[in-house]
Short mmCIF file of C-alpha atoms and ligand atoms in Angstrom, two decimals:
data_model
loop_
_atom_site.label_atom_id
_atom_site.label_comp_id
_atom_site.label_asym_id
_atom_site.label_seq_id
_atom_site.Cartn_x
_atom_site.Cartn_y
_atom_site.Cartn_z
CA MET M 1 0.00 0.00 0.00
CA GLN M 2 2.94 2.29 0.64
CA HIS M 3 3.39 3.25 -2.98
CA LEU M 4 -0.18 4.55 -3.04
CA HIS M 5 1.02 7.44 -0.90
CA SER M 6 3.88 8.27 -3.25
CA LYS M 7 4.12 11.58 -5.05
CA ASP M 8 4.01 9.89 -8.46
CA ASN M 9 0.91 8.01 -7.61
CA LEU M 10 -0.70 11.12 -6.26
CA ASP M 11 0.06 13.04 -9.44
CA THR M 12 -1.56 10.31 -11.49
CA TYR M 13 -4.73 10.41 -9.42
CA VAL M 14 -4.93 14.19 -9.30
CA ALA M 15 -4.51 14.35 -13.09
CA TRP M 16 -7.29 11.81 -13.48
CA PHE M 17 -9.53 13.73 -11.06
CA SER M 18 -9.00 16.88 -13.05
CA GLU M 19 -9.58 15.05 -16.36
CA THR M 20 -12.84 13.58 -15.05
CA LEU M 21 -14.02 16.97 -13.86
CA SER M 22 -13.31 18.72 -17.13
CA ASP M 23 -14.82 15.88 -19.12
CA PHE M 24 -18.06 15.41 -17.22
CA TYR M 25 -18.54 18.37 -14.97
CA ALA M 26 -17.08 21.47 -16.58
CA GLN M 27 -19.24 21.38 -19.70
CA PRO M 28 -22.47 19.78 -18.61
CA ARG M 29 -24.29 20.76 -21.79
CA ASN M 30 -22.03 18.51 -23.86
CA ARG M 31 -23.90 15.55 -22.50
CA GLN M 32 -27.52 14.71 -21.74
CA VAL M 33 -28.80 14.59 -18.20
CA THR M 34 -29.57 10.89 -18.60
CA GLN M 35 -28.17 8.33 -20.99
CA HIS M 36 -30.59 5.49 -21.36
CA LEU M 37 -29.63 1.82 -21.38
CA ASP M 38 -31.96 -1.07 -20.61
CA LYS M 39 -31.69 -2.32 -17.07
CA GLU M 40 -30.65 -5.86 -18.08
CA GLU M 41 -27.86 -4.50 -20.21
CA LEU M 42 -26.63 -2.16 -17.51
CA VAL M 43 -26.71 -4.87 -14.86
CA SER M 44 -24.74 -7.20 -17.11
CA ARG M 45 -22.12 -4.52 -17.70
CA ILE M 46 -21.53 -3.82 -14.03
CA ILE M 47 -22.18 -7.01 -12.10
CA GLN M 48 -19.25 -9.29 -11.40
CA GLU M 49 -20.09 -12.60 -9.81
CA ASN M 50 -17.13 -12.58 -7.42
CA PRO M 51 -15.16 -9.82 -5.80
CA PRO M 52 -12.15 -9.27 -8.11
CA GLU M 53 -9.28 -11.09 -6.42
CA GLN M 54 -6.85 -9.58 -8.90
CA GLY M 55 -7.64 -6.01 -9.89
CA ILE M 56 -8.14 -4.99 -13.49
CA GLY M 57 -5.61 -2.19 -13.03
CA PHE M 58 -5.87 1.58 -13.12
CA ASP M 59 -6.36 2.00 -16.88
CA SER M 60 -9.17 -0.52 -17.17
CA MET M 61 -10.80 0.80 -14.04
CA LYS M 62 -10.69 4.32 -15.51
CA MET M 63 -12.48 3.11 -18.61
CA LEU M 64 -15.09 1.25 -16.60
CA LEU M 65 -15.79 4.37 -14.60
CA LYS M 66 -15.92 6.69 -17.58
CA ASP M 67 -17.76 4.53 -20.10
CA THR M 68 -20.21 2.84 -17.79
CA ILE M 69 -20.53 4.25 -14.30
CA MET M 70 -20.32 7.91 -15.26
CA ALA M 71 -21.79 7.60 -18.75
CA TYR M 72 -25.02 5.93 -17.62
CA GLY M 73 -25.22 7.64 -14.26
CA VAL M 74 -27.56 10.60 -13.85
CA LYS M 75 -25.80 13.95 -14.28
CA THR M 76 -27.22 15.73 -11.27
CA TRP M 77 -25.26 18.89 -12.09
CA HIS M 78 -26.85 19.12 -15.54
CA PRO M 79 -29.09 22.20 -15.99
CA HIS M 80 -31.96 19.86 -16.95
CA PHE M 81 -31.91 17.88 -13.72
CA PHE M 82 -34.97 18.63 -11.56
CA ASN M 83 -35.72 15.25 -10.06
CA GLN M 84 -34.35 15.39 -6.53
CA MET M 85 -33.94 17.97 -3.83
CA SER M 86 -30.18 17.79 -4.22
CA ALA M 87 -28.68 18.71 -7.59
CA GLY M 88 -24.98 18.87 -8.36
CA THR M 89 -22.60 20.84 -6.22
CA PRO M 90 -20.14 23.62 -7.09
CA ALA M 91 -16.52 22.76 -7.88
CA PRO M 92 -15.19 24.17 -4.58
CA ALA M 93 -17.50 21.77 -2.76
CA VAL M 94 -16.39 18.81 -4.89
CA VAL M 95 -12.82 19.54 -3.91
CA SER M 96 -13.51 20.31 -0.25
CA SER M 97 -15.41 17.08 -0.01
CA ALA M 98 -12.30 15.28 -1.26
CA ILE M 99 -10.25 17.18 1.32
CA ALA M 100 -12.64 16.07 4.06
CA SER M 101 -11.93 12.50 2.92
CA MET M 102 -8.23 13.15 3.13
CA ILE M 103 -8.46 14.60 6.65
CA ASN M 104 -10.59 11.61 7.61
CA SER M 105 -10.71 12.53 11.30
CA THR M 106 -13.70 11.32 13.19
CA LEU M 107 -15.49 14.26 14.73
CA SER M 108 -16.72 12.34 17.74
CA THR M 109 -14.20 13.93 20.09
CA TYR M 110 -12.44 17.26 20.25
CA GLU M 111 -9.14 15.51 20.79
CA ALA M 112 -9.49 13.48 17.61
CA ALA M 113 -10.53 16.47 15.52
CA PRO M 114 -9.92 19.76 17.33
CA THR M 115 -10.12 22.12 14.35
CA ALA M 116 -12.93 20.25 12.63
CA THR M 117 -14.96 20.29 15.86
CA ILE M 118 -14.63 24.05 16.18
CA VAL M 119 -15.47 24.56 12.49
CA GLU M 120 -18.57 22.39 12.74
CA ARG M 121 -19.77 24.09 15.93
CA ASN M 122 -19.20 27.45 14.31
CA VAL M 123 -21.01 26.65 11.04
CA ALA M 124 -23.95 25.19 12.97
CA GLN M 125 -24.13 28.41 14.97
CA TRP M 126 -24.14 30.42 11.73
CA MET M 127 -26.97 28.31 10.36
CA ALA M 128 -29.07 28.91 13.49
CA GLN M 129 -28.35 32.61 13.21
CA LEU M 130 -29.30 32.71 9.52
CA LEU M 131 -32.65 31.15 10.37
CA GLY M 132 -33.25 33.67 13.17
CA MET M 133 -33.09 31.22 16.09
CA PRO M 134 -32.34 32.58 19.59
CA GLU M 135 -28.79 33.47 20.53
CA GLY M 136 -26.85 30.51 21.84
CA SER M 137 -28.51 28.10 19.41
CA GLY M 138 -26.32 25.69 17.53
CA GLY M 139 -26.20 22.06 16.65
CA ILE M 140 -24.57 19.23 14.88
CA PHE M 141 -24.05 18.04 11.31
CA LEU M 142 -25.52 14.68 10.43
CA PRO M 143 -25.60 12.46 7.38
CA GLY M 144 -29.05 13.44 6.19
CA GLY M 145 -32.27 15.10 7.19
CA SER M 146 -33.83 11.74 7.98
CA LEU M 147 -31.33 11.21 10.78
CA SER M 148 -31.70 14.83 11.92
CA ASN M 149 -35.46 14.26 12.20
CA LEU M 150 -34.91 11.08 14.21
CA LEU M 151 -32.56 12.83 16.62
CA ALA M 152 -34.91 15.80 16.93
CA LEU M 153 -37.82 13.57 17.90
CA THR M 154 -35.61 11.58 20.25
CA LEU M 155 -34.70 14.83 21.97
CA ALA M 156 -38.37 15.84 22.08
CA ARG M 157 -39.24 12.58 23.80
CA LYS M 158 -36.43 12.91 26.29
CA ARG M 159 -37.40 16.48 27.16
CA LYS M 160 -40.97 15.51 27.81
CA PHE M 161 -40.70 12.16 29.51
CA TYR M 162 -37.46 11.84 31.42
CA ASP M 163 -37.06 13.33 34.84
CA LYS M 164 -34.14 15.51 35.86
CA THR M 165 -32.02 12.59 37.01
CA GLN M 166 -32.28 11.11 33.49
CA GLN M 167 -32.91 7.78 35.19
CA GLN M 168 -36.65 7.48 35.16
CA SER M 169 -38.82 7.63 32.14
CA VAL M 170 -42.45 8.56 32.56
CA TYR M 171 -42.70 7.08 29.10
CA ALA M 172 -42.07 3.66 30.60
CA VAL M 173 -45.35 3.80 32.52
CA ALA M 174 -47.53 0.94 31.38
CA ASN M 175 -50.13 1.91 28.80
CA ALA M 176 -48.66 5.35 28.18
CA GLN M 177 -49.50 6.47 24.67
CA PRO M 178 -46.98 9.02 23.46
CA ALA M 179 -48.07 10.75 20.27
CA ILE M 180 -46.76 13.17 17.68
CA LEU M 181 -48.66 15.50 15.39
CA CYS M 182 -47.59 16.31 11.87
CA SER M 183 -49.28 16.95 8.57
CA LYS M 184 -50.11 14.16 6.18
CA HIS M 185 -47.48 15.68 3.88
CA SER M 186 -44.66 15.24 6.38
CA HIS M 187 -41.59 13.57 4.98
CA TYR M 188 -41.66 9.80 5.42
CA SER M 189 -38.60 10.00 7.67
CA VAL M 190 -40.90 11.44 10.35
CA SER M 191 -43.01 8.29 10.52
CA ASN M 192 -39.86 6.16 10.31
CA ALA M 193 -38.42 8.09 13.25
CA ALA M 194 -41.65 7.58 15.17
CA MET M 195 -41.45 3.86 14.45
CA VAL M 196 -37.87 3.71 15.75
CA LEU M 197 -39.00 5.54 18.90
CA GLY M 198 -41.76 3.01 19.44
CA ILE M 199 -44.68 5.35 18.76
CA MET M 200 -47.74 3.38 17.72
CA PRO M 201 -48.70 4.15 14.12
CA GLN M 202 -52.16 5.30 15.22
CA ASN M 203 -50.48 7.83 17.51
CA ILE M 204 -48.83 9.62 14.59
CA ILE M 205 -51.64 12.09 14.17
CA ALA M 206 -52.05 13.50 10.67
CA VAL M 207 -53.21 17.09 10.68
CA LYS M 208 -55.22 18.37 7.70
CA THR M 209 -53.57 20.47 5.04
CA ASN M 210 -54.66 23.08 2.51
CA HIS M 211 -54.45 22.79 -1.29
CA ARG M 212 -50.69 23.43 -1.14
CA GLY M 213 -50.09 20.70 1.43
CA GLU M 214 -49.59 23.18 4.28
CA MET M 215 -50.80 22.38 7.77
CA ASP M 216 -54.17 23.75 8.86
CA PRO M 217 -53.52 25.29 12.29
CA LYS M 218 -57.22 25.10 13.25
CA ASP M 219 -57.18 21.37 12.70
CA LEU M 220 -53.94 21.16 14.68
CA ALA M 221 -55.71 22.85 17.61
CA THR M 222 -58.61 20.41 17.38
CA GLN M 223 -56.43 17.34 17.06
CA LEU M 224 -54.17 18.39 19.91
CA LYS M 225 -57.13 18.98 22.18
CA ASN M 226 -58.67 15.63 21.25
CA ALA M 227 -55.39 13.81 21.74
CA VAL M 228 -55.08 15.10 25.29
CA LYS M 229 -58.76 14.42 25.97
CA ASN M 230 -58.34 10.84 24.80
CA GLY M 231 -55.47 10.24 27.19
CA LEU M 232 -52.63 10.36 24.68
CA LEU M 233 -49.34 12.04 25.56
CA PRO M 234 -48.55 14.30 22.60
CA PHE M 235 -44.91 15.35 22.92
CA ALA M 236 -43.99 16.81 19.52
CA VAL M 237 -45.48 18.78 16.65
CA VAL M 238 -43.60 18.67 13.36
CA ALA M 239 -43.96 21.75 11.15
CA ASN M 240 -42.96 21.36 7.52
CA LEU M 241 -40.82 24.29 6.44
CA GLY M 242 -40.70 23.23 2.82
CA VAL M 243 -43.22 20.46 2.09
CA SER M 244 -41.48 17.73 0.08
CA VAL M 245 -44.25 17.44 -2.49
CA THR M 246 -45.22 21.08 -2.97
CA GLY M 247 -42.48 23.25 -1.49
CA GLY M 248 -45.12 24.97 0.67
CA PHE M 249 -44.57 26.12 4.25
CA ASP M 250 -46.68 25.22 7.27
CA PRO M 251 -47.78 28.45 9.00
CA LEU M 252 -45.15 28.44 11.73
CA SER M 253 -46.24 31.37 13.86
CA GLU M 254 -49.82 30.06 13.99
CA ILE M 255 -48.54 26.61 14.94
CA VAL M 256 -46.46 28.18 17.70
CA ALA M 257 -49.57 29.98 18.99
CA VAL M 258 -51.64 26.77 18.99
CA CYS M 259 -48.90 24.90 20.89
CA LYS M 260 -48.34 27.59 23.50
CA PRO M 261 -50.72 26.27 26.18
CA TYR M 262 -49.19 22.79 25.89
CA ASP M 263 -45.86 21.42 27.05
CA ILE M 264 -44.95 20.25 23.59
CA HIS M 265 -41.76 20.25 21.52
CA ILE M 266 -41.99 22.02 18.16
CA HIS M 267 -39.77 20.61 15.45
CA GLY M 268 -39.31 22.52 12.19
CA ASP M 269 -38.45 20.24 9.29
CA ALA M 270 -36.66 22.72 7.03
CA ALA M 271 -34.61 20.05 5.26
CA PHE M 272 -35.60 21.53 1.90
CA GLY M 273 -36.98 24.93 2.85
CA GLY M 274 -34.14 26.09 5.12
CA GLY M 275 -32.49 27.75 2.16
CA MET M 276 -35.41 30.17 1.92
CA ALA M 277 -33.98 31.82 5.04
CA LEU M 278 -31.40 33.33 2.69
CA THR M 279 -34.08 35.00 0.55
CA ASP M 280 -36.30 38.03 0.98
CA GLN M 281 -38.99 35.59 2.21
CA ARG M 282 -37.24 34.78 5.49
CA ASP M 283 -39.26 37.01 7.78
CA ILE M 284 -42.53 35.70 6.36
CA LEU M 285 -41.77 31.99 6.10
CA PHE M 286 -39.81 31.64 9.35
CA LYS M 287 -41.92 33.91 11.53
CA GLY M 288 -42.03 32.27 14.95
CA ILE M 289 -38.75 30.39 14.53
CA GLU M 290 -37.48 31.72 17.86
CA HIS M 291 -40.05 29.49 19.60
CA VAL M 292 -39.05 26.33 17.79
CA ASP M 293 -37.17 23.65 19.76
CA THR M 294 -35.35 21.86 16.94
CA VAL M 295 -34.82 22.44 13.23
CA THR M 296 -33.58 20.11 10.48
CA TRP M 297 -31.82 21.88 7.61
CA ASP M 298 -30.11 20.13 4.70
CA ALA M 299 -27.33 22.16 3.11
CA HIS M 300 -27.21 19.52 0.36
CA LYS M 301 -30.58 20.73 -0.90
CA CYS M 302 -31.12 24.45 -1.54
CA LEU M 303 -27.57 25.38 -0.47
CA TYR M 304 -26.04 23.22 -3.20
CA MET M 305 -23.61 21.33 -0.95
CA PRO M 306 -22.59 17.71 -1.56
CA LEU M 307 -24.57 14.84 -0.06
CA THR M 308 -24.70 14.67 2.85
CA SER M 309 -24.66 17.86 4.78
CA SER M 310 -27.60 18.14 7.14
CA VAL M 311 -27.67 20.10 10.35
CA LEU M 312 -29.83 19.62 13.43
CA LEU M 313 -30.23 22.94 15.24
CA THR M 314 -31.57 23.67 18.69
CA PRO M 315 -31.51 26.27 21.42
CA HIS M 316 -31.39 23.35 23.92
CA LEU M 317 -27.81 22.24 23.38
CA GLY M 318 -27.46 21.02 26.97
CA ALA M 319 -30.50 18.79 26.58
CA LEU M 320 -29.12 17.41 23.32
CA ARG M 321 -25.93 16.47 25.13
CA GLN M 322 -27.83 14.80 27.94
CA CYS M 323 -29.86 12.91 25.40
CA PHE M 324 -27.01 11.07 23.71
CA SER M 325 -24.06 10.94 26.06
CA SER M 326 -24.33 7.37 27.24
CA GLY M 327 -20.91 7.72 28.80
CA ALA M 328 -18.32 5.79 26.83
CA ASP M 329 -15.63 6.96 29.23
CA TYR M 330 -12.77 5.69 27.10
CA LEU M 331 -13.97 8.21 24.52
CA PHE M 332 -15.66 11.20 26.08
CA ARG M 333 -13.88 13.18 28.73
CA GLU M 334 -15.44 13.82 32.10
CA GLU M 335 -14.60 17.48 32.34
CA ILE M 336 -17.02 18.08 29.46
CA GLU M 337 -19.04 20.74 31.30
CA ASP M 338 -15.95 22.89 31.70
CA ASP M 339 -15.16 22.95 28.01
CA PRO M 340 -15.95 26.14 26.18
CA CYS M 341 -19.02 25.29 24.15
CA MET M 342 -17.18 25.49 20.81
CA ALA M 343 -14.80 22.73 21.90
CA ARG M 344 -17.26 20.23 23.33
CA ASP M 345 -17.16 16.70 21.96
CA LEU M 346 -19.68 16.38 19.14
CA GLY M 347 -19.92 12.64 19.58
CA SER M 348 -21.86 12.96 22.80
CA GLU M 349 -24.67 14.76 20.97
CA THR M 350 -25.46 12.17 18.35
CA LEU M 351 -26.06 8.50 17.69
CA LEU M 352 -22.97 8.40 15.48
CA CYS M 353 -19.53 7.32 16.63
CA GLY M 354 -17.45 7.72 13.47
CA LYS M 355 -18.40 11.14 12.19
CA ARG M 356 -17.34 12.72 8.90
CA PHE M 357 -16.29 16.36 8.49
CA GLU M 358 -19.59 17.30 6.84
CA ALA M 359 -19.40 21.00 7.60
CA LEU M 360 -16.18 21.56 5.66
CA PRO M 361 -17.62 22.29 2.18
CA LEU M 362 -20.06 24.85 3.60
CA TRP M 363 -17.38 26.43 5.80
CA MET M 364 -15.07 26.75 2.80
CA PHE M 365 -17.82 28.15 0.62
CA PHE M 366 -18.91 30.79 3.13
CA ASN M 367 -15.33 31.78 3.86
CA THR M 368 -14.33 32.04 0.22
CA TYR M 369 -17.39 33.64 -1.34
CA GLY M 370 -19.39 34.90 1.61
CA VAL M 371 -22.97 34.20 2.61
CA SER M 372 -23.92 36.94 0.14
CA ALA M 373 -22.99 34.69 -2.80
CA MET M 374 -25.23 31.97 -1.40
CA ARG M 375 -28.07 34.44 -0.84
CA GLU M 376 -27.80 35.62 -4.41
CA MET M 377 -27.88 32.07 -5.71
CA VAL M 378 -30.88 30.94 -3.65
CA GLN M 379 -32.80 34.15 -4.37
CA SER M 380 -32.20 33.69 -8.10
CA ARG M 381 -33.59 30.13 -7.95
CA LEU M 382 -36.71 31.33 -6.18
CA GLU M 383 -37.18 33.99 -8.83
CA LEU M 384 -36.59 31.48 -11.63
CA ALA M 385 -39.32 29.25 -10.17
CA ARG M 386 -41.72 32.20 -10.02
CA GLU M 387 -40.91 33.28 -13.55
CA PHE M 388 -41.37 29.77 -14.93
CA ALA M 389 -44.64 29.47 -13.01
CA SER M 390 -46.03 32.61 -14.59
CA TYR M 391 -44.81 31.43 -17.98
CA LEU M 392 -46.61 28.08 -17.60
CA ASP M 393 -49.70 29.90 -16.46
CA GLN M 394 -49.83 31.68 -19.83
CA VAL M 395 -49.42 28.53 -21.94
CA PRO M 396 -52.84 26.91 -22.53
CA GLU M 397 -51.41 23.35 -22.44
CA PHE M 398 -50.38 23.69 -18.79
CA GLU M 399 -52.22 23.97 -15.53
CA LEU M 400 -50.61 25.42 -12.44
CA PRO M 401 -52.33 24.52 -9.15
CA PHE M 402 -50.70 27.32 -7.13
CA ASN M 403 -47.79 29.70 -7.18
CA PRO M 404 -44.50 28.41 -5.78
CA VAL M 405 -43.35 29.39 -2.29
CA SER M 406 -39.91 27.87 -2.81
CA PRO M 407 -37.98 26.66 -5.89
CA LEU M 408 -40.32 23.71 -6.43
CA LEU M 409 -43.02 23.64 -9.08
CA ASN M 410 -46.01 21.36 -9.50
CA PHE M 411 -47.92 21.56 -12.76
CA ARG M 412 -49.91 19.45 -15.21
CA TYR M 413 -49.78 19.01 -18.92
CA LEU M 414 -53.43 19.32 -19.88
CA PRO M 415 -53.98 20.16 -23.57
CA ALA M 416 -57.53 21.04 -24.67
CA HIS M 417 -58.51 17.52 -25.77
CA VAL M 418 -57.48 16.01 -22.43
CA GLU M 419 -59.16 18.61 -20.27
CA ASN M 420 -62.42 16.67 -20.19
CA ALA M 421 -60.84 13.22 -20.11
CA SER M 422 -61.09 11.01 -17.05
CA PRO M 423 -58.73 11.84 -14.18
CA GLU M 424 -56.92 8.53 -14.73
CA ARG M 425 -56.31 9.38 -18.35
CA GLN M 426 -55.05 12.82 -17.41
CA ASP M 427 -52.67 11.22 -14.92
CA GLU M 428 -51.47 8.87 -17.64
CA TYR M 429 -50.49 11.88 -19.73
CA GLN M 430 -48.27 13.18 -16.92
CA ARG M 431 -46.48 9.85 -16.63
CA TRP M 432 -46.11 9.58 -20.38
CA VAL M 433 -44.49 12.95 -20.96
CA ARG M 434 -42.22 12.54 -17.97
CA GLU M 435 -41.04 9.15 -19.19
CA LYS M 436 -40.55 10.38 -22.77
CA LEU M 437 -38.26 13.21 -21.72
CA ARG M 438 -36.38 10.95 -19.30
CA VAL M 439 -35.65 8.22 -21.84
CA LYS M 440 -34.64 10.73 -24.48
CA GLY M 441 -32.33 12.41 -22.00
CA GLN M 442 -34.03 15.79 -22.46
CA ALA M 443 -34.80 16.44 -18.82
CA LEU M 444 -35.30 14.57 -15.58
CA PHE M 445 -38.11 15.63 -13.31
CA ASN M 446 -40.50 13.77 -11.08
CA ILE M 447 -44.16 12.89 -10.65
CA ALA M 448 -45.93 13.76 -7.43
CA THR M 449 -49.33 12.84 -6.09
CA LEU M 450 -51.26 15.80 -4.84
CA ASN M 451 -54.92 15.79 -3.85
CA ASP M 452 -55.08 12.29 -5.41
CA ARG M 453 -53.90 13.44 -8.83
CA LYS M 454 -50.55 13.18 -10.61
CA TYR M 455 -48.52 16.32 -11.15
CA LEU M 456 -45.21 16.99 -12.79
CA ARG M 457 -42.82 18.12 -10.08
CA MET M 458 -39.69 20.10 -10.81
CA ILE M 459 -37.10 21.19 -8.28
CA LEU M 460 -35.33 24.27 -9.54
CA ILE M 461 -32.24 24.58 -7.36
CA ASN M 462 -29.49 24.18 -9.94
CA PRO M 463 -27.81 27.56 -10.56
CA LEU M 464 -26.99 26.54 -14.15
CA THR M 465 -30.62 26.28 -15.23
CA THR M 466 -31.88 29.21 -17.28
CA MET M 467 -35.34 30.37 -18.31
CA ASP M 468 -34.51 29.32 -21.90
CA ASP M 469 -33.82 25.77 -20.68
CA LEU M 470 -37.20 25.71 -19.01
CA LYS M 471 -39.10 27.09 -21.99
CA ASN M 472 -37.48 24.48 -24.24
CA ILE M 473 -38.44 21.74 -21.84
CA ALA M 474 -42.02 23.02 -21.74
CA ASN M 475 -42.08 22.77 -25.55
CA GLN M 476 -40.61 19.27 -25.44
CA ILE M 477 -43.36 18.25 -23.04
CA ILE M 478 -45.94 19.54 -25.51
CA ASP M 479 -44.21 17.64 -28.34
CA ALA M 480 -44.16 14.45 -26.30
CA GLY M 481 -47.84 14.90 -25.54
CA GLN M 482 -48.65 15.35 -29.23
CA GLU M 483 -46.72 12.20 -30.02
CA LEU M 484 -48.96 10.34 -27.63
CA GLU M 485 -52.05 11.85 -29.21
CA ALA M 486 -50.89 10.72 -32.66
CA LYS M 487 -50.33 7.16 -31.45
CA VAL M 488 -53.31 6.93 -29.23
CA SER M 489 -55.36 4.99 -31.79
CA SER M 490 -53.28 1.96 -30.82
CA PRO M 491 -55.25 0.45 -27.92
CA THR M 492 -52.27 -1.41 -26.40
CA LEU M 493 -50.16 1.66 -26.10
CA MET M 494 -51.31 3.03 -22.79
CA SER M 495 -51.22 -0.30 -21.02
CA SER M 496 -47.80 -1.25 -22.31
CA HIS M 497 -46.27 1.96 -21.11
CA GLN M 498 -44.64 1.37 -17.77
CA SER M 499 -44.99 4.06 -15.18
CA ARG M 500 -42.26 4.55 -12.61
C1 PLP V 1 -35.32 15.68 2.03
C2 PLP V 1 -36.16 15.80 3.22
C3 PLP V 1 -35.94 14.99 4.35
C4 PLP V 1 -34.91 13.91 4.35
O1 PLP V 1 -33.63 14.41 4.25
P1 PLP V 1 -32.43 13.50 3.70
O2 PLP V 1 -31.26 14.39 3.79
O3 PLP V 1 -32.80 13.12 2.30
O4 PLP V 1 -32.35 12.31 4.59
C5 PLP V 1 -36.73 15.19 5.44
N1 PLP V 1 -37.70 16.12 5.44
C6 PLP V 1 -37.95 16.91 4.38
C7 PLP V 1 -39.03 17.92 4.44
C8 PLP V 1 -37.18 16.77 3.22
O5 PLP V 1 -37.42 17.56 2.17
#
């Protein structure tokens, strides 16, 4: 292995890294967002029955990566990629992510990673400040919003049910029925977290939403009251700050007001929507944030950082520490309370032991370009989404259910002759056009179910996407739809088309 550390070897790898970047990444428009190959063919190209006892060597591996893995992989940085809530990442983040791999310290203890610990504490504090959380708030970076949500709800449970000694859990009382309230549009990680915490499925109470999937605070009040009346122990309310399906925002300040009379933890799931705190919408969308107990915010979504870079923020840092320090005394030092807060071991605030330097790309970005560059980028994506929405609203073939609150658009392709067709047939059109553009490599966006109907769903967070790209894609959708119309006389067509 020694030679792998040699200067020559390093030069070879760095040259290859740079080659790969300029080939695939630097000119995204030279390739399509997707390159289609049938599944069977792709599987047969990649699968090897046995782990390769003898390697194929650097040159062959390079070819395999370039011609298969990269070629048929999805180009998330392509300006026509709208499928997921994470899309590409800027070159400085690609490189800083590689540097984090080189550093390879585990951030569980200060001793193991003194500088990285301070950086992570500091960036978390910035994030809390950008949202408008109370002074002294901070948190911890985690591999994904799903884990942040789990830890947030674990903290909520601990705050409600464990006594001061941390020894006795009221929750352990026989027949206790702890419950959480969230909207039916909450991210699925919320119900997974509840399952891990042992909450009965019937005690995950789904609050009604409006047409944009945003929580109805009146229904929250009713459900909360009923829950208590029925002997349940509601301990957390989850507010969606960026609904996964629609990009809408639950009305935070109204939720805070409803929760006030109760001893209940408010969790803001801003995994997607957190980025809107860097836009001119912050004071509207995050009103009430100073009363929120925990927030999940994914920098790998609207802030364009590499997967994964999620932060769990809270004003209750002491409680977070009490929640997860199970006292591995070979690891965590006893004098923890005396540490200045920026130097406290991160490992005692999370379920993780080995912990990657996830905050580095964001720290480097903010230091190099300033938060202002990020604000400009996020604001421009919000404006692009609004502009495309008003464009679609003018084109008769499209239907827009509501204006976007964040850079996420839902719309339907509904040309005149389909307007009176059955809902199922209309849904089929959405799947058809989506699949056509995907297979042709024209654009990759998703399908969402909203109020029982299928919508095209585009996430517009990539800074490379322009209004011209979007107009072209709208035209390609219309073309794909007309192609279907022309073929529709064939009765087998619709049934043979496979949806997702
Ligand atoms: C994406 C998302 C999550 C999950 O985050 P991951 O980083 O993908 O694990 C949770 N909640 C909401 C609202 C999200 O948009």
